[in-house]
CSV table of N, CA and C in Angstrom, one decimal:
chain,number,residue,atom,x,y,z
A,1,UNK,N,93.4,-145.4,122.2
A,1,UNK,CA,93.3,-146.6,121.4
A,1,UNK,C,93.8,-146.3,120.0
A,2,UNK,N,94.5,-147.3,119.5
A,2,UNK,CA,95.0,-147.2,118.1
A,2,UNK,C,94.5,-148.4,117.3
A,3,UNK,N,93.8,-148.1,116.2
A,3,UNK,CA,93.3,-149.2,115.4
A,3,UNK,C,94.1,-149.3,114.1
A,4,UNK,N,94.5,-150.5,113.8
A,4,UNK,CA,95.2,-150.8,112.5
A,4,UNK,C,94.4,-151.8,111.8
A,5,UNK,N,93.8,-151.4,110.7
A,5,UNK,CA,92.9,-152.3,109.9
A,5,UNK,C,91.8,-152.8,110.8
A,6,UNK,N,91.3,-151.9,111.7
A,6,UNK,CA,90.2,-152.2,112.6
A,6,UNK,C,90.6,-153.1,113.8
A,7,UNK,N,91.8,-153.5,113.9
A,7,UNK,CA,92.3,-154.3,115.0
A,7,UNK,C,92.7,-153.3,116.1
A,8,UNK,N,92.1,-153.4,117.3
A,8,UNK,CA,92.4,-152.4,118.4
A,8,UNK,C,93.7,-152.7,119.1
A,9,UNK,N,94.4,-151.7,119.5
A,9,UNK,CA,95.6,-151.8,120.4
A,9,UNK,C,95.4,-150.8,121.5
A,10,UNK,N,95.1,-151.4,122.7
A,10,UNK,CA,94.8,-150.6,123.9
A,10,UNK,C,96.1,-150.1,124.5
A,11,UNK,N,96.2,-148.8,124.8
A,11,UNK,CA,97.4,-148.2,125.4
A,11,UNK,C,98.6,-148.5,124.6
A,12,UNK,N,98.6,-148.1,123.3
A,12,UNK,CA,99.7,-148.5,122.4
A,12,UNK,C,101.0,-147.8,122.7
A,13,UNK,N,102.1,-148.5,122.5
A,13,UNK,CA,103.4,-147.9,122.7
A,13,UNK,C,104.4,-148.7,121.9
A,14,UNK,N,105.2,-148.0,121.1
A,14,UNK,CA,106.2,-148.7,120.3
A,14,UNK,C,105.9,-148.8,118.8
A,15,UNK,N,106.4,-149.8,118.2
A,15,UNK,CA,106.3,-149.9,116.7
A,15,UNK,C,105.3,-151.1,116.4
A,16,UNK,N,104.5,-150.8,115.4
A,16,UNK,CA,103.5,-151.8,115.0
A,16,UNK,C,103.6,-152.0,113.4
A,17,UNK,N,103.5,-153.2,112.9
A,17,UNK,CA,103.6,-153.4,111.5
A,17,UNK,C,102.3,-153.0,110.8
A,18,UNK,N,102.4,-152.5,109.6
A,18,UNK,CA,101.3,-152.2,108.7
A,18,UNK,C,101.2,-153.3,107.7
A,19,UNK,N,100.1,-153.3,106.9
A,19,UNK,CA,99.9,-154.3,105.9
A,19,UNK,C,101.1,-154.5,104.9
A,20,UNK,N,101.4,-155.7,104.5
A,20,UNK,CA,102.5,-156.0,103.6
A,20,UNK,C,102.2,-155.7,102.2
A,21,UNK,N,100.9,-155.9,101.8
A,21,UNK,CA,100.6,-155.8,100.3
A,21,UNK,C,99.7,-154.7,100.0
A,22,UNK,N,99.0,-154.1,101.0
A,22,UNK,CA,98.1,-153.0,100.7
A,22,UNK,C,98.2,-152.0,101.9
A,23,UNK,N,98.1,-150.7,101.6
A,23,UNK,CA,98.1,-149.7,102.7
A,23,UNK,C,97.1,-150.0,103.8
A,24,UNK,N,97.4,-149.8,105.0
A,24,UNK,CA,96.5,-150.1,106.1
A,24,UNK,C,95.8,-148.8,106.5
A,25,UNK,N,94.5,-149.0,107.0
A,25,UNK,CA,93.8,-147.9,107.6
A,25,UNK,C,94.2,-147.8,109.1
A,26,UNK,N,94.5,-146.6,109.5
A,26,UNK,CA,95.0,-146.4,110.8
A,26,UNK,C,94.1,-145.3,111.5
A,27,UNK,N,93.5,-145.6,112.6
A,27,UNK,CA,92.7,-144.6,113.4
A,27,UNK,C,93.5,-144.4,114.7
A,28,UNK,N,93.9,-143.1,114.8
A,28,UNK,CA,94.7,-142.7,116.0
A,28,UNK,C,93.7,-142.1,117.0
A,29,UNK,N,93.3,-142.8,117.9
A,29,UNK,CA,92.3,-142.3,119.0
A,29,UNK,C,93.1,-142.1,120.3
A,30,UNK,N,94.4,-141.8,120.2
A,30,UNK,CA,95.2,-141.5,121.4
A,30,UNK,C,95.4,-140.0,121.5
A,31,UNK,N,96.2,-139.6,122.5
A,31,UNK,CA,96.6,-138.2,122.7
A,31,UNK,C,97.9,-137.9,122.0
A,32,UNK,N,98.5,-138.9,121.4
A,32,UNK,CA,99.9,-138.7,120.8
A,32,UNK,C,99.8,-138.8,119.3
A,33,UNK,N,100.9,-138.4,118.7
A,33,UNK,CA,101.1,-138.5,117.2
A,33,UNK,C,101.6,-139.8,116.9
A,34,UNK,N,101.1,-140.5,115.9
A,34,UNK,CA,101.6,-141.7,115.3
A,34,UNK,C,102.4,-141.4,114.1
A,35,UNK,N,103.6,-142.0,114.0
A,35,UNK,CA,104.5,-141.7,112.9
A,35,UNK,C,104.5,-142.9,112.0
A,36,UNK,N,104.2,-142.8,110.7
A,36,UNK,CA,104.3,-143.8,109.7
A,36,UNK,C,105.7,-143.9,109.1
A,37,UNK,N,106.3,-145.1,109.1
A,37,UNK,CA,107.7,-145.3,108.6
A,37,UNK,C,107.6,-146.0,107.3
A,38,UNK,N,108.6,-145.7,106.4
A,38,UNK,CA,108.7,-146.3,105.1
A,38,UNK,C,109.1,-147.8,105.2
A,39,UNK,N,109.9,-148.2,106.2
A,39,UNK,CA,110.3,-149.6,106.3
A,39,UNK,C,109.7,-150.3,107.5
A,40,UNK,N,109.9,-151.6,107.5
A,40,UNK,CA,109.5,-152.4,108.6
A,40,UNK,C,110.2,-152.1,109.9
A,41,UNK,N,109.7,-152.4,111.1
A,41,UNK,CA,110.3,-152.2,112.4
A,41,UNK,C,110.7,-150.7,112.6
A,42,UNK,N,109.9,-149.8,112.0
A,42,UNK,CA,110.1,-148.4,112.2
A,42,UNK,C,111.5,-148.0,111.7
A,43,UNK,N,111.9,-148.5,110.6
A,43,UNK,CA,113.2,-148.2,110.0
A,43,UNK,C,112.9,-147.4,108.7
A,44,UNK,N,113.9,-146.8,108.2
A,44,UNK,CA,113.8,-146.0,106.9
A,44,UNK,C,113.6,-144.6,107.3
A,45,UNK,N,112.5,-144.0,106.7
A,45,UNK,CA,112.2,-142.6,107.0
A,45,UNK,C,110.7,-142.5,107.3
A,46,UNK,N,110.4,-141.4,108.0
A,46,UNK,CA,109.0,-141.1,108.3
A,46,UNK,C,108.3,-140.6,107.1
A,47,UNK,N,107.2,-141.2,106.7
A,47,UNK,CA,106.5,-140.8,105.5
A,47,UNK,C,105.4,-139.8,105.8
A,48,UNK,N,104.8,-139.9,107.0
A,48,UNK,CA,103.8,-138.9,107.5
A,48,UNK,C,103.4,-139.1,108.9
A,49,UNK,N,102.7,-138.1,109.5
A,49,UNK,CA,102.2,-138.2,110.8
A,49,UNK,C,100.7,-138.4,110.8
A,50,UNK,N,100.2,-139.2,111.8
A,50,UNK,CA,98.8,-139.3,112.0
A,50,UNK,C,98.4,-138.6,113.3
A,51,UNK,N,97.8,-137.5,113.3
A,51,UNK,CA,97.5,-136.7,114.4
A,51,UNK,C,96.4,-137.4,115.3
A,52,UNK,N,96.3,-137.0,116.6
A,52,UNK,CA,95.3,-137.6,117.4
A,52,UNK,C,93.9,-137.3,116.9
A,53,UNK,N,93.0,-138.3,116.9
A,53,UNK,CA,91.7,-138.2,116.3
A,53,UNK,C,91.6,-138.4,114.8
A,54,UNK,N,92.7,-138.6,114.2
A,54,UNK,CA,92.7,-138.7,112.7
A,54,UNK,C,92.6,-140.2,112.3
A,55,UNK,N,91.8,-140.4,111.2
A,55,UNK,CA,91.7,-141.7,110.6
A,55,UNK,C,92.2,-141.5,109.1
A,56,UNK,N,93.2,-142.3,108.8
A,56,UNK,CA,93.8,-142.2,107.4
A,56,UNK,C,94.4,-143.5,106.9
A,57,UNK,N,94.9,-143.5,105.7
A,57,UNK,CA,95.6,-144.7,105.2
A,57,UNK,C,97.1,-144.5,105.4
A,58,UNK,N,97.6,-145.5,106.1
A,58,UNK,CA,99.1,-145.5,106.4
A,58,UNK,C,99.9,-146.0,105.2
A,59,UNK,N,100.5,-145.1,104.4
A,59,UNK,CA,101.3,-145.5,103.3
A,59,UNK,C,102.7,-145.7,103.8
A,60,UNK,N,103.0,-146.9,104.3
A,60,UNK,CA,104.3,-147.2,104.8
A,60,UNK,C,104.2,-148.7,105.3
A,61,UNK,N,105.3,-149.1,106.0
A,61,UNK,CA,105.4,-150.5,106.4
A,61,UNK,C,105.2,-150.6,107.9
A,62,UNK,N,105.3,-149.5,108.7
A,62,UNK,CA,105.1,-149.6,110.1
A,62,UNK,C,104.7,-148.3,110.7
A,63,UNK,N,104.2,-148.3,111.9
A,63,UNK,CA,103.8,-147.1,112.6
A,63,UNK,C,104.3,-147.1,114.0
A,64,UNK,N,104.8,-145.9,114.5
A,64,UNK,CA,105.4,-145.8,115.8
A,64,UNK,C,104.5,-144.8,116.6
A,65,UNK,N,104.3,-145.1,117.9
A,65,UNK,CA,103.6,-144.2,118.8
A,65,UNK,C,104.1,-144.4,120.2
A,66,UNK,N,104.3,-143.3,120.9
A,66,UNK,CA,104.8,-143.4,122.3
A,66,UNK,C,103.7,-143.6,123.3
């Protein structure tokens, strides 16, 4: 399960938008790494990784997970 600002995403796969005006809280409760991207639609550059089991603030515009 992937939570973005407490909204659940069951069996997540692909690119998800993050908050437009404030950084989003992301909880990665999957077995994979979630990659935060600087631009929308997982464009730009990777700003950081969110490891499995980690809850953090996503400083970017989108997040990708396989």
